[in-house]
mmCIF file of C-alpha atoms and ligand atoms in Angstrom:
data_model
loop_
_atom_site.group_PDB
_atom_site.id
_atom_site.type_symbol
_atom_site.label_atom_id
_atom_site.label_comp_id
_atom_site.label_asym_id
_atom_site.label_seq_id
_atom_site.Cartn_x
_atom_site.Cartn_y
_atom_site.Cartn_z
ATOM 1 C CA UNK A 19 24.443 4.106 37.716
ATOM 2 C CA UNK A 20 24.104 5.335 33.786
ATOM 3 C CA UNK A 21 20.340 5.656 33.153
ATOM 4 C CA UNK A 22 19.623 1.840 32.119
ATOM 5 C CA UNK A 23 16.264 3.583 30.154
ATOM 6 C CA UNK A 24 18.878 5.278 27.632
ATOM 7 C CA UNK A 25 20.298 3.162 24.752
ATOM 8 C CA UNK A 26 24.312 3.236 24.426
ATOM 9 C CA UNK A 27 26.454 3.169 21.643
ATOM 10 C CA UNK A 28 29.447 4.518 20.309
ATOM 11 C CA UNK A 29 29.482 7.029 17.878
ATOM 12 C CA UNK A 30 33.311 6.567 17.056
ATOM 13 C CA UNK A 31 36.682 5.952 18.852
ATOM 14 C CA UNK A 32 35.878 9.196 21.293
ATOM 15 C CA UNK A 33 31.702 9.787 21.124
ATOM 16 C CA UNK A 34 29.360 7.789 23.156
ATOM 17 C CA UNK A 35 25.392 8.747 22.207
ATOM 18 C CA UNK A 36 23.268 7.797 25.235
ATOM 19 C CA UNK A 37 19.602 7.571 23.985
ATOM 20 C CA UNK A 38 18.199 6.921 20.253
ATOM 21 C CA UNK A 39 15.662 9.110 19.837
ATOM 22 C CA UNK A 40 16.852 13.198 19.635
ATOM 23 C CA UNK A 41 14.395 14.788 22.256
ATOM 24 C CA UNK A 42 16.798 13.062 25.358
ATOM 25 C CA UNK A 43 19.484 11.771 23.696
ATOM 26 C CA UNK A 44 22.711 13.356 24.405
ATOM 27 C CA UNK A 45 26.870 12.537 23.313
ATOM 28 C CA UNK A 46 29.542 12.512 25.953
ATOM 29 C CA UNK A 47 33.115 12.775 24.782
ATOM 30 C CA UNK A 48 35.904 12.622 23.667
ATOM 31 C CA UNK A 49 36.426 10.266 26.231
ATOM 32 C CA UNK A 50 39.475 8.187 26.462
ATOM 33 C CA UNK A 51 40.118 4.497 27.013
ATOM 34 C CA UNK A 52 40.199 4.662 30.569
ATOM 35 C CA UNK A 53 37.416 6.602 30.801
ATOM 36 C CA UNK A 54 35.551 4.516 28.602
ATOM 37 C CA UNK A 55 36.293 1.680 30.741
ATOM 38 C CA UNK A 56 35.117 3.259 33.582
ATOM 39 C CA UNK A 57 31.570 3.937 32.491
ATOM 40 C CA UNK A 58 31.261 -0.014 32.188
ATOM 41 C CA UNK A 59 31.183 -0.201 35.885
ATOM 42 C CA UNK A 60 28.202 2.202 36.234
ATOM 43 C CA UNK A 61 25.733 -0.163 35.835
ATOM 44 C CA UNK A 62 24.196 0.299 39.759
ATOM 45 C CA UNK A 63 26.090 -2.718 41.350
ATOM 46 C CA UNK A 64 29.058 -0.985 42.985
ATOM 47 C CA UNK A 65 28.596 1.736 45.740
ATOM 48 C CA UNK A 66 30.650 5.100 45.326
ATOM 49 C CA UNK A 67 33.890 3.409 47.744
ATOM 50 C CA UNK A 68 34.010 0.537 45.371
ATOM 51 C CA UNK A 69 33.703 2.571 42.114
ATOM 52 C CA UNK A 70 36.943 4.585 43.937
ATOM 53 C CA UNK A 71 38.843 1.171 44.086
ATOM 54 C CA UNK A 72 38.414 0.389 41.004
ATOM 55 C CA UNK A 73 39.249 3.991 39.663
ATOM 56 C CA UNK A 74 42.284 3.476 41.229
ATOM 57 C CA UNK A 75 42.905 0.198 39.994
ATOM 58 C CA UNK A 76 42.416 1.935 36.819
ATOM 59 C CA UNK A 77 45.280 4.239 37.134
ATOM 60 C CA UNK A 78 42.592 7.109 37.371
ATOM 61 C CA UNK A 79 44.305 10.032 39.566
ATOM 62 C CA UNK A 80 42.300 11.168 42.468
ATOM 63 C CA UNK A 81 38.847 12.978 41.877
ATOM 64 C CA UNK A 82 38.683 11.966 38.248
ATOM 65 C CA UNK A 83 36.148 9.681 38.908
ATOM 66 C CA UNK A 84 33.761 12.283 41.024
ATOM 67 C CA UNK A 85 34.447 14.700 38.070
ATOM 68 C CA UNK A 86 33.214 12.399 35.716
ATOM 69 C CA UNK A 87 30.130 11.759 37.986
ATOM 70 C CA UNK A 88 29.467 14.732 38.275
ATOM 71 C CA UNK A 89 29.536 15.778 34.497
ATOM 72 C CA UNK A 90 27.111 12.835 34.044
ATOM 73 C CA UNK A 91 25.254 14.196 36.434
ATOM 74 C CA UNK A 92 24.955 17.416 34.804
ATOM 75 C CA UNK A 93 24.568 15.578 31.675
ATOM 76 C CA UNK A 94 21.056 13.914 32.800
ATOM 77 C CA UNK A 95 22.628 10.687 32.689
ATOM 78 C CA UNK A 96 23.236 9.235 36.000
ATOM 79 C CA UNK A 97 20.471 7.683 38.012
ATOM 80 C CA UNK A 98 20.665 7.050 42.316
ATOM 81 C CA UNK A 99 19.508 4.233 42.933
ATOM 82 C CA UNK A 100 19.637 4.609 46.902
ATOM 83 C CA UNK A 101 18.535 8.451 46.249
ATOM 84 C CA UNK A 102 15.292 7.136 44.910
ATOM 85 C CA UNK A 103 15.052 4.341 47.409
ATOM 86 C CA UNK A 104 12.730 6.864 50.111
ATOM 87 C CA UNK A 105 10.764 7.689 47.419
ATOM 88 C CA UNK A 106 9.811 4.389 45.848
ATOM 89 C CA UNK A 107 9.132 2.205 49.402
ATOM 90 C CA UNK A 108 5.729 2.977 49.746
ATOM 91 C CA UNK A 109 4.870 1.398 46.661
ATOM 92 C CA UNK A 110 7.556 -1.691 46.748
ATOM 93 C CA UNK A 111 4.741 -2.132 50.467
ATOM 94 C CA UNK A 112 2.137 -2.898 47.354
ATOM 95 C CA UNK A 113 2.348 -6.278 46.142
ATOM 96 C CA UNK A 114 4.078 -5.927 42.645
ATOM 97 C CA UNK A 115 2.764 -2.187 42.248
ATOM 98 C CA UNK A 116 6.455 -1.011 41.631
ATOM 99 C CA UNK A 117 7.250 -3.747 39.042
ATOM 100 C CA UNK A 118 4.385 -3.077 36.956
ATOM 101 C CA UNK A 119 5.515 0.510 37.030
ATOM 102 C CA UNK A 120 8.927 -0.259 36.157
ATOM 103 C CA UNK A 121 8.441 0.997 32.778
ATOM 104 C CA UNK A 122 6.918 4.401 33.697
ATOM 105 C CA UNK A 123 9.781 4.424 35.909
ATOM 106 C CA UNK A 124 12.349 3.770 33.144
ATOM 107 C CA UNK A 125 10.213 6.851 31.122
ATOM 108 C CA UNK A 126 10.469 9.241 34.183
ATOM 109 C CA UNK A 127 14.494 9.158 33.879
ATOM 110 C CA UNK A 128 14.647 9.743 30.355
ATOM 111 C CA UNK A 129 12.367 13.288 31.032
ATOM 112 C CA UNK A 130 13.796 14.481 34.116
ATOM 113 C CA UNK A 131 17.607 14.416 34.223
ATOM 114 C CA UNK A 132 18.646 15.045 38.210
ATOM 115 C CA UNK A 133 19.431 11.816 39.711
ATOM 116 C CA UNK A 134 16.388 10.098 41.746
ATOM 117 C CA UNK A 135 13.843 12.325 39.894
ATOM 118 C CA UNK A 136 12.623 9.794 38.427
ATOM 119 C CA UNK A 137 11.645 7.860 41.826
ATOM 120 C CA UNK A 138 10.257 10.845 43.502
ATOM 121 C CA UNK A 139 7.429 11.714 40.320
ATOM 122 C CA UNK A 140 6.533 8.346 40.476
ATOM 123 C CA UNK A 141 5.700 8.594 44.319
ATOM 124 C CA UNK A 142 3.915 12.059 43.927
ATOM 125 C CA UNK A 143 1.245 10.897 41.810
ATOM 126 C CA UNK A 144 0.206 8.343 44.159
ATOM 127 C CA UNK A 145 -0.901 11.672 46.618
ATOM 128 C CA UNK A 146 -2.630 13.407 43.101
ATOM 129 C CA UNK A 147 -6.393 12.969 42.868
ATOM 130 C CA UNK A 148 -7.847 13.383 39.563
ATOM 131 C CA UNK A 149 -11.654 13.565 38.847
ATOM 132 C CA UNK A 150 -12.780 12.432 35.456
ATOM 133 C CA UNK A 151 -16.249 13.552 34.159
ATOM 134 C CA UNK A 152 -17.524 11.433 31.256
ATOM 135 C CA UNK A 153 -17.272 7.483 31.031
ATOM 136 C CA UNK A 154 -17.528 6.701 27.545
ATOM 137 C CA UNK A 155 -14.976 5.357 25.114
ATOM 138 C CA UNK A 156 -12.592 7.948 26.385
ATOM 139 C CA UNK A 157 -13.447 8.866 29.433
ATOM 140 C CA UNK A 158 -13.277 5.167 30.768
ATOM 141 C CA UNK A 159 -9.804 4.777 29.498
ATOM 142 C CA UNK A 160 -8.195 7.758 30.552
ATOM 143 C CA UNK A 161 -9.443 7.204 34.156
ATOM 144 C CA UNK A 162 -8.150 3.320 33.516
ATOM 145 C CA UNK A 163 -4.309 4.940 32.136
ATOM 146 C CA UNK A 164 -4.285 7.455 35.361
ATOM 147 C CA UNK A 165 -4.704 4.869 37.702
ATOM 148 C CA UNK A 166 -2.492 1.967 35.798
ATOM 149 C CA UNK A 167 0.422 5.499 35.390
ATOM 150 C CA UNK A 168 0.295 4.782 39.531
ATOM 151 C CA UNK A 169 -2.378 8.272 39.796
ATOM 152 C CA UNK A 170 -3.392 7.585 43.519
ATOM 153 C CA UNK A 171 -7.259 8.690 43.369
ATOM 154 C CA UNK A 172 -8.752 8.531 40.254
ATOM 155 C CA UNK A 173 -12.965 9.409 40.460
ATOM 156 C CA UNK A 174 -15.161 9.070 37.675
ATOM 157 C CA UNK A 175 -18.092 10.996 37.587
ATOM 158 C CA UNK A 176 -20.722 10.176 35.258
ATOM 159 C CA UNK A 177 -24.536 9.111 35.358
ATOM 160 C CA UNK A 178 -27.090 6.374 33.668
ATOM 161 C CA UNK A 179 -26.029 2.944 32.776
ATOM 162 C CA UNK A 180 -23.436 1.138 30.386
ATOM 163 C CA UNK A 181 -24.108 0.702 26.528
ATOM 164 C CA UNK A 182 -22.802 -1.405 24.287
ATOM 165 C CA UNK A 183 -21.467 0.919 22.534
ATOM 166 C CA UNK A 184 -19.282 2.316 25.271
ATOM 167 C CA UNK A 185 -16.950 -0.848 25.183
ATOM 168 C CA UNK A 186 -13.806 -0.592 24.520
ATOM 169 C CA UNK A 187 -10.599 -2.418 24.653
ATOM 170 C CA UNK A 188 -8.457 -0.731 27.740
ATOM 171 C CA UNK A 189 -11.848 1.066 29.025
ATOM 172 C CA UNK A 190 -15.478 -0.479 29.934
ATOM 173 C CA UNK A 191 -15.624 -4.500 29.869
ATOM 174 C CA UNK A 192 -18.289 -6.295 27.895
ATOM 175 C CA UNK A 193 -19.459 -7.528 31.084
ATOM 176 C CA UNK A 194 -20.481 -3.840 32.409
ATOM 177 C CA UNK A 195 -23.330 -3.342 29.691
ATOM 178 C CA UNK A 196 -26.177 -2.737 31.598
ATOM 179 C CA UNK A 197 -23.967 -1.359 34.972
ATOM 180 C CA UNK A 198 -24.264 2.157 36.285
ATOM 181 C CA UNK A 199 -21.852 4.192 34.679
ATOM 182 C CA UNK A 200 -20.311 5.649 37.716
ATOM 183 C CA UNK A 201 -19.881 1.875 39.626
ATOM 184 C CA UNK A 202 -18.255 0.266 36.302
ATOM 185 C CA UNK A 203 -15.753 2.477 36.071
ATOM 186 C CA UNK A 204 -14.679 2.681 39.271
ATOM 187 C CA UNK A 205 -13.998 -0.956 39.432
ATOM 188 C CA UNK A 206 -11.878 -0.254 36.167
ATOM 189 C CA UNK A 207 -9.800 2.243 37.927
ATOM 190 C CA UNK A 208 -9.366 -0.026 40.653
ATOM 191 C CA UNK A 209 -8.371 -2.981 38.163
ATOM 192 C CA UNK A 210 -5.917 -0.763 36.839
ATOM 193 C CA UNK A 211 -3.603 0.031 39.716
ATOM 194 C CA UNK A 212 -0.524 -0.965 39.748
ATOM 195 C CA UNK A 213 -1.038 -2.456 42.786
ATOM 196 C CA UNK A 214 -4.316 -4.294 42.452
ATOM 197 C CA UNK A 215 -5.793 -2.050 45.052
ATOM 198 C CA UNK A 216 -9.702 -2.605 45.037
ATOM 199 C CA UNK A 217 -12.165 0.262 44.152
ATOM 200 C CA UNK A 218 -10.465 3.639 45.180
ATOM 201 C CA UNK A 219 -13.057 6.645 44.542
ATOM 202 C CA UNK A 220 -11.530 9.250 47.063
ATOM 203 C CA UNK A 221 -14.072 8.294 49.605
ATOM 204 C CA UNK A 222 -11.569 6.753 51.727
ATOM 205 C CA UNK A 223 -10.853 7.522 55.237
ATOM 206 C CA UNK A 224 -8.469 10.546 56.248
ATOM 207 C CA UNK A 225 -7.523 13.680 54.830
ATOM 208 C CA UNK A 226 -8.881 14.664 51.130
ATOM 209 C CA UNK A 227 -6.422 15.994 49.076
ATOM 210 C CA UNK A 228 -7.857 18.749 47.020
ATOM 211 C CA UNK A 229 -8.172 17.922 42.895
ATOM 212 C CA UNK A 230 -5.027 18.137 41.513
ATOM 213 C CA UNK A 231 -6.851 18.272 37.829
ATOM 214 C CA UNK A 232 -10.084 17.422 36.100
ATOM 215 C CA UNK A 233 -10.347 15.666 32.924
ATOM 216 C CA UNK A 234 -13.510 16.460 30.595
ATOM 217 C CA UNK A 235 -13.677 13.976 28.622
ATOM 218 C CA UNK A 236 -17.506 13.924 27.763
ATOM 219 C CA UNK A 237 -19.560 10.887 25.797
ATOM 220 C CA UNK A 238 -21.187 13.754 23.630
ATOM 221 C CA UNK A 239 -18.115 15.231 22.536
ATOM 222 C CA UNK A 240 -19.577 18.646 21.890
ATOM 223 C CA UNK A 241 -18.867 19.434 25.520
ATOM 224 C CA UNK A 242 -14.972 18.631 24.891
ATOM 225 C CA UNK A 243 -14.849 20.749 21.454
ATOM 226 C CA UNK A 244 -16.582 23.571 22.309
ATOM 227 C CA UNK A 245 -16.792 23.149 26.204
ATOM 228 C CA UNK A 246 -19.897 25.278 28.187
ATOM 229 C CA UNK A 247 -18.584 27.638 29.788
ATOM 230 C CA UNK A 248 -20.985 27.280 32.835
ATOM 231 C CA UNK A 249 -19.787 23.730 33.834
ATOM 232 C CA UNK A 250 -16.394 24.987 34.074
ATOM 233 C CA UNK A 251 -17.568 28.084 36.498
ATOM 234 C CA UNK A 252 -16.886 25.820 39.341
ATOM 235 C CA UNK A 253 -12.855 25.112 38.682
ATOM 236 C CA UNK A 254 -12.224 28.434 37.115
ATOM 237 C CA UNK A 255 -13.598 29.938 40.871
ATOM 238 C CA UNK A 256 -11.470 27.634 42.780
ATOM 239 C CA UNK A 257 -8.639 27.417 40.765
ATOM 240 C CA UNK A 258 -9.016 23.773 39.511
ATOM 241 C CA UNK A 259 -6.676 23.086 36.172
ATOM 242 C CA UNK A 260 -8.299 21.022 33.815
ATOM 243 C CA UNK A 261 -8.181 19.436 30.671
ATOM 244 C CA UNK A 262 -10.958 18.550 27.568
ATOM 245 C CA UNK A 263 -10.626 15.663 25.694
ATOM 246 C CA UNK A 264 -13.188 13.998 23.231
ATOM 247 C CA UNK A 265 -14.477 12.204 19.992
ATOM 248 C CA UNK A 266 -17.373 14.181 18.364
ATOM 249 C CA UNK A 267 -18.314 13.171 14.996
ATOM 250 C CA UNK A 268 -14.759 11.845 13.144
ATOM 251 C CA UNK A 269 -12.561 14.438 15.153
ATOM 252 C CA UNK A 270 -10.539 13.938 18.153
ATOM 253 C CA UNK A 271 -10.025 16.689 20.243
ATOM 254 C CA UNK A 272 -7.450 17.249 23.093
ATOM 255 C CA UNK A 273 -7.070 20.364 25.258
ATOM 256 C CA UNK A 274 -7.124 23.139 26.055
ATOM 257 C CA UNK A 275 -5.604 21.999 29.940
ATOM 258 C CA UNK A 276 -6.770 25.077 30.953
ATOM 259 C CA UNK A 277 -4.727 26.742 33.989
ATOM 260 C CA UNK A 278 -7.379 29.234 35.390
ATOM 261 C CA UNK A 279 -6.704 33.193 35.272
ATOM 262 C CA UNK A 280 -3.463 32.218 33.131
ATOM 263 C CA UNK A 281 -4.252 30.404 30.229
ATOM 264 C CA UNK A 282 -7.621 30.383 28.107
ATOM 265 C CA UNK A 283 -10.825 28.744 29.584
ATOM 266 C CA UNK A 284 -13.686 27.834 28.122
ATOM 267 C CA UNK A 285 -14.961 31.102 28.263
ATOM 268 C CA UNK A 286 -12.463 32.729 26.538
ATOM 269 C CA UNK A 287 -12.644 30.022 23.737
ATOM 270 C CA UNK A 288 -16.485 30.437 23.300
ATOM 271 C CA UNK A 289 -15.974 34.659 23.269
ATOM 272 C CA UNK A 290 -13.239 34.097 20.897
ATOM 273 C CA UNK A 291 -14.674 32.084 18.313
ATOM 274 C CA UNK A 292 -17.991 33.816 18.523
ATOM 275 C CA UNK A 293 -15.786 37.104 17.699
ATOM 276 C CA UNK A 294 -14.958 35.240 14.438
ATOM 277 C CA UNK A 295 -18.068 33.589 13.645
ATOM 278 C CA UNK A 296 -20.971 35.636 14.609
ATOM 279 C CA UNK A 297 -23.229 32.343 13.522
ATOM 280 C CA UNK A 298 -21.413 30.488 16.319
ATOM 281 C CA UNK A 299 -23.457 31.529 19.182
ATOM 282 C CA UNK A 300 -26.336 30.685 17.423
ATOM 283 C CA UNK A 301 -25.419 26.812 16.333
ATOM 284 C CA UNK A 302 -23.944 26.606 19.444
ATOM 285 C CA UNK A 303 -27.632 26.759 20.922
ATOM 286 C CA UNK A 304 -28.822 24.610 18.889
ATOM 287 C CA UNK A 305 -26.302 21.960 19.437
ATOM 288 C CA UNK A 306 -26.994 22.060 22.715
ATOM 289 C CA UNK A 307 -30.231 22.188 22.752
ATOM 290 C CA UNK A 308 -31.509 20.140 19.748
ATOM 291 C CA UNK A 309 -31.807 16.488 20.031
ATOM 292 C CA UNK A 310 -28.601 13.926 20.365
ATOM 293 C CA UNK A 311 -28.231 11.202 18.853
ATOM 294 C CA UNK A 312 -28.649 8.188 20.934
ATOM 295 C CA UNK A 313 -25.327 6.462 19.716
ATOM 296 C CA UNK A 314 -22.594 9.280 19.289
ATOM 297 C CA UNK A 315 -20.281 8.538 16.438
ATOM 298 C CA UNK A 316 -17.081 7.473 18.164
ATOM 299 C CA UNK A 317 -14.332 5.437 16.196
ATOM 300 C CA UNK A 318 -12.669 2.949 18.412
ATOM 301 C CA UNK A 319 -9.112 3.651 16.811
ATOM 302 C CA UNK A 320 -9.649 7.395 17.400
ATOM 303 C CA UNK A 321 -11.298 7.114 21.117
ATOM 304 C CA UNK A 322 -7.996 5.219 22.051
ATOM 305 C CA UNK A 323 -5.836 7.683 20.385
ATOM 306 C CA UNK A 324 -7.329 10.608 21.987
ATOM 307 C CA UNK A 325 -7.636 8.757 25.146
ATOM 308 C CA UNK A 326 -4.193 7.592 25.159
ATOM 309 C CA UNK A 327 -2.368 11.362 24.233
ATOM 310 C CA UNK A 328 -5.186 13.217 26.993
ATOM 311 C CA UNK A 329 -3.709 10.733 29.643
ATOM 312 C CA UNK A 330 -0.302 11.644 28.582
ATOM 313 C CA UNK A 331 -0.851 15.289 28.535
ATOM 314 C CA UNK A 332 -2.442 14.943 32.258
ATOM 315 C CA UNK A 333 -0.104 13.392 33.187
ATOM 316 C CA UNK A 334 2.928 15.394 32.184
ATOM 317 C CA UNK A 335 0.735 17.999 34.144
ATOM 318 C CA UNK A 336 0.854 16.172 37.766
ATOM 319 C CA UNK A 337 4.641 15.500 37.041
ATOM 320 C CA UNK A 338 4.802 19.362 37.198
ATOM 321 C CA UNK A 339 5.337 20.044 33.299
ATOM 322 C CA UNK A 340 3.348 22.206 31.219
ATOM 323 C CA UNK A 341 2.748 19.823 28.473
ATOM 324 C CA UNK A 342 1.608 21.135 24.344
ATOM 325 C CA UNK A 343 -2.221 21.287 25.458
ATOM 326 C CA UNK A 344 -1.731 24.424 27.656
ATOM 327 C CA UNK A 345 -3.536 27.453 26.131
ATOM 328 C CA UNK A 346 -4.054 24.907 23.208
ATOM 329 C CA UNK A 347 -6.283 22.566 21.847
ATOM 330 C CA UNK A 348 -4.735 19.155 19.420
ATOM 331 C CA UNK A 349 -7.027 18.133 17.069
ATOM 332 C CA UNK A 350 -7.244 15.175 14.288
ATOM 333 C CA UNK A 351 -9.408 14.011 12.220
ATOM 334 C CA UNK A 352 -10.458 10.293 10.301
ATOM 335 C CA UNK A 353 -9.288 9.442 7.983
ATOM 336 C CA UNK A 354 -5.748 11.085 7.423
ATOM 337 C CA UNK A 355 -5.257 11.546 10.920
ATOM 338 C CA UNK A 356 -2.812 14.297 10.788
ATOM 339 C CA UNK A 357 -3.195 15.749 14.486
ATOM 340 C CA UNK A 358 -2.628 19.943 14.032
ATOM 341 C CA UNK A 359 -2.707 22.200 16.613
ATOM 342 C CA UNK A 360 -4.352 25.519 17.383
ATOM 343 C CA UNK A 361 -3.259 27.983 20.003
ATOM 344 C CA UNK A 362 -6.395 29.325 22.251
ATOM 345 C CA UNK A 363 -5.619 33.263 23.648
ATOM 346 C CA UNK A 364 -7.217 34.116 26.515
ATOM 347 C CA UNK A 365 -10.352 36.633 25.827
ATOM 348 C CA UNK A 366 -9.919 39.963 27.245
ATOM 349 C CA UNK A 367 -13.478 40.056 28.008
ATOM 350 C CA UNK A 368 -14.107 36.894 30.122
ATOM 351 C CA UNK A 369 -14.568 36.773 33.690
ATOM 352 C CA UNK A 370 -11.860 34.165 34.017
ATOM 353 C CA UNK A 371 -9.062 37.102 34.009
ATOM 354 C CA UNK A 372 -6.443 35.400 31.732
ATOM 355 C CA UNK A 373 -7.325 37.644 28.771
ATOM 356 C CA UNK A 374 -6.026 40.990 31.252
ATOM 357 C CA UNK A 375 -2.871 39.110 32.074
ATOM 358 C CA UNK A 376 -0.512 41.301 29.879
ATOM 359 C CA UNK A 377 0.805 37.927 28.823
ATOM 360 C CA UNK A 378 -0.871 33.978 29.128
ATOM 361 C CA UNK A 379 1.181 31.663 31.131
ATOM 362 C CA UNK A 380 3.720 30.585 29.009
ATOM 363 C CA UNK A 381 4.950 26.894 28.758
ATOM 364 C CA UNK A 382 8.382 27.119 30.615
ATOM 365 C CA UNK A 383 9.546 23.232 31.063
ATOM 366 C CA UNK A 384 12.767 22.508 30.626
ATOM 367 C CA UNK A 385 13.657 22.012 26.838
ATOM 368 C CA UNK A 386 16.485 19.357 27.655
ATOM 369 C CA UNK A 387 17.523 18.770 23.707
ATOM 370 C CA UNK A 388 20.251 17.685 22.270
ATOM 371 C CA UNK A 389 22.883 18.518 24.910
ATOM 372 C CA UNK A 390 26.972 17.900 24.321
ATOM 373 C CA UNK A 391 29.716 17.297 26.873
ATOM 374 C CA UNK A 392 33.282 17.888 26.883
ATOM 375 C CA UNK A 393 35.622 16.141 28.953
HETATM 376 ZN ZN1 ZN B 589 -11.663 32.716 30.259
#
């Protein structure tokens, strides 16, 4: 079947555009009446001997209609419905779980073009386990959008009890003031599968798979914008990507997804700007050290925002991408809002190795663009 995800329409007599918006969209032609006719009947209700028949019926000669298949194939276009079938049992077994991921489903075969693609991402992440330290604003939701994107082991780590002030609309519930931190969010994340599974924290009997990425996404978002390097040690030693996200003040921060020994860390970021600020160091200890504010400023607008993109980014990541926030950190800022980015080099002098790479680790995914087909 033609991607159902991807808008149609004709751009004259001879060019049909499949998708609206440029980054997938892509125009088949010229394609003649016959042709045209055919691609009606792509629509995932006839098998590949009934498409023949009616190929035939068409007038078509012999082959024309696996040519065509296979240029839409090539094109990104075609979906497999019984390809993807394998792939997408274990979670029609959860009551519901693959409707409410329908959507994400839909997404999947817009990015990734080979036929059934789509099916098997969607599976993977339900065999990903994600740890997410931090459970305020942003924290709690991006844990919540993991496990609602069908992430299969989402833990939150984080300590003391729920304030008020760490409500939010797709994160903590009213109802969880006064909770531990660590036990209300967990029942989010549980909430939030697409399968109504009940609390999931990794704890669960059989094999552990190892973290497949970490999200920092601190309350005090000084720890996301200019991240200590010594809680990092740990997943810079083994190897663990992972990714900083935060509010501090009226700035939302998101990245670097750091990729250890390739792309910059934390150290390398603190070295860095410390080369270009020889003050930094210094306010850096006293940030840390000084006093916080009970309530950290934290717009709810902004939490969501950040919340909302960091999920994304994470998980373009388990879907095997390398998405913007490699090597890079996104930033905006209330109240224009205009995110910018800044690129993040690896520091020749931290222990994390990146920085004696002769080159980071470059984003390589597949830049599908604007693609044309003749025939
Ligand atoms: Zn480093």
């Amino acid at each position: 079947m033609l991607k159902p995800a991807l808008r149609r329409a004709w751009r004259n007599l001879q060019f049909v555009q499949f998708g609206a918006a440029p980054a997938h969209a892509v125009v088949v032609g010229p394609v003649d009446t016959t042709t045209g006719s055919l691609l009606t009947l792509f629509d995932g209700t006839r098998g590949l001997e009934l498409l023949r028949e009616e190929a035939r019926a068409l007038g078509l000669p012999d082959g024309r209609l696996e040519a065509l298949l296979d240029r839409l194939a090539e094109a990104g276009l075609l979906e497999d419905p019984v390809a993807g079938a394998p792939a997408t049992d274990a979670l029609r077994g959860e009551s519901g779980a693959l409707d409410r991921l329908r959507a994400d489903l839909g997404s999947l075969s817009v990015v990734h073009r080979e036929p059934g693609g789509a099916a098997r991402r969607l599976a993977a992440r339900r065999g990903m386990r994600v740890q997410v330290r931090g459970a305020g604003r942003v924290g709690a939701a991006v844990a919540a959008l993991l496990s609602a994107s069908g992430v299969g082991r989402v833990e939150v780590r984080d300590g003391d009890r729920v304030e008020p002030w760490d409500v939010a609309p797709g994160g903590l519930p009213a109802e969880a003031v006064g909770e531990r931190r660590d036990a209300a969010a967990r029942r989010l994340v549980g909430r939030s599968a697409p399968g109504g599974r009940a609390v999931r924290d990794g704890r669960a009997a059989g094999s552990e798979p190892g973290l497949s990425l970490v999200v920092v996404a601190p309350r005090d978002g000084l720890a996301a914008y200019a991240p200590d390097p010594v809680t990092a040690d740990d997943w810079v030693a083994t190897g663990t990507p992972h990714l900083y996200a935060g509010v501090i003040e009226a700035t939302g921060v998101v990245g670097p997804l750091v990729l250890p020994g390739g792309t910059a860390c934390a150290g390398c970021v603190e070295r860095e700007r410390s080369d270009r600020d020889p003050a930094w160091p210094r306010m850096l200890a006293q940030w840390r050290s000084g006093r916080r504010s009970r309530v950290p400023a934290c717009d709810q607008g902004l939490a969501a925002a950040v919340a909302g993109l960091a999920a994304a980014h994470a998980v373009a990541f388990l879907d095997g991408e390398l998405p913007a926030s490699t090597g890079a950190r996104w930033e905006v800022s209330l109240p224009l809002l205009e995110w910018r980015s800044e690129r993040l080099s690896p520091h020749a002098g931290c222990p994390c190795g990146a920085g004696r790479r002769p080159e980071g680790m470059r984003a390589s995914g597949p830049a599908s663009g604007q693609d044309t087909m003749a025939g």
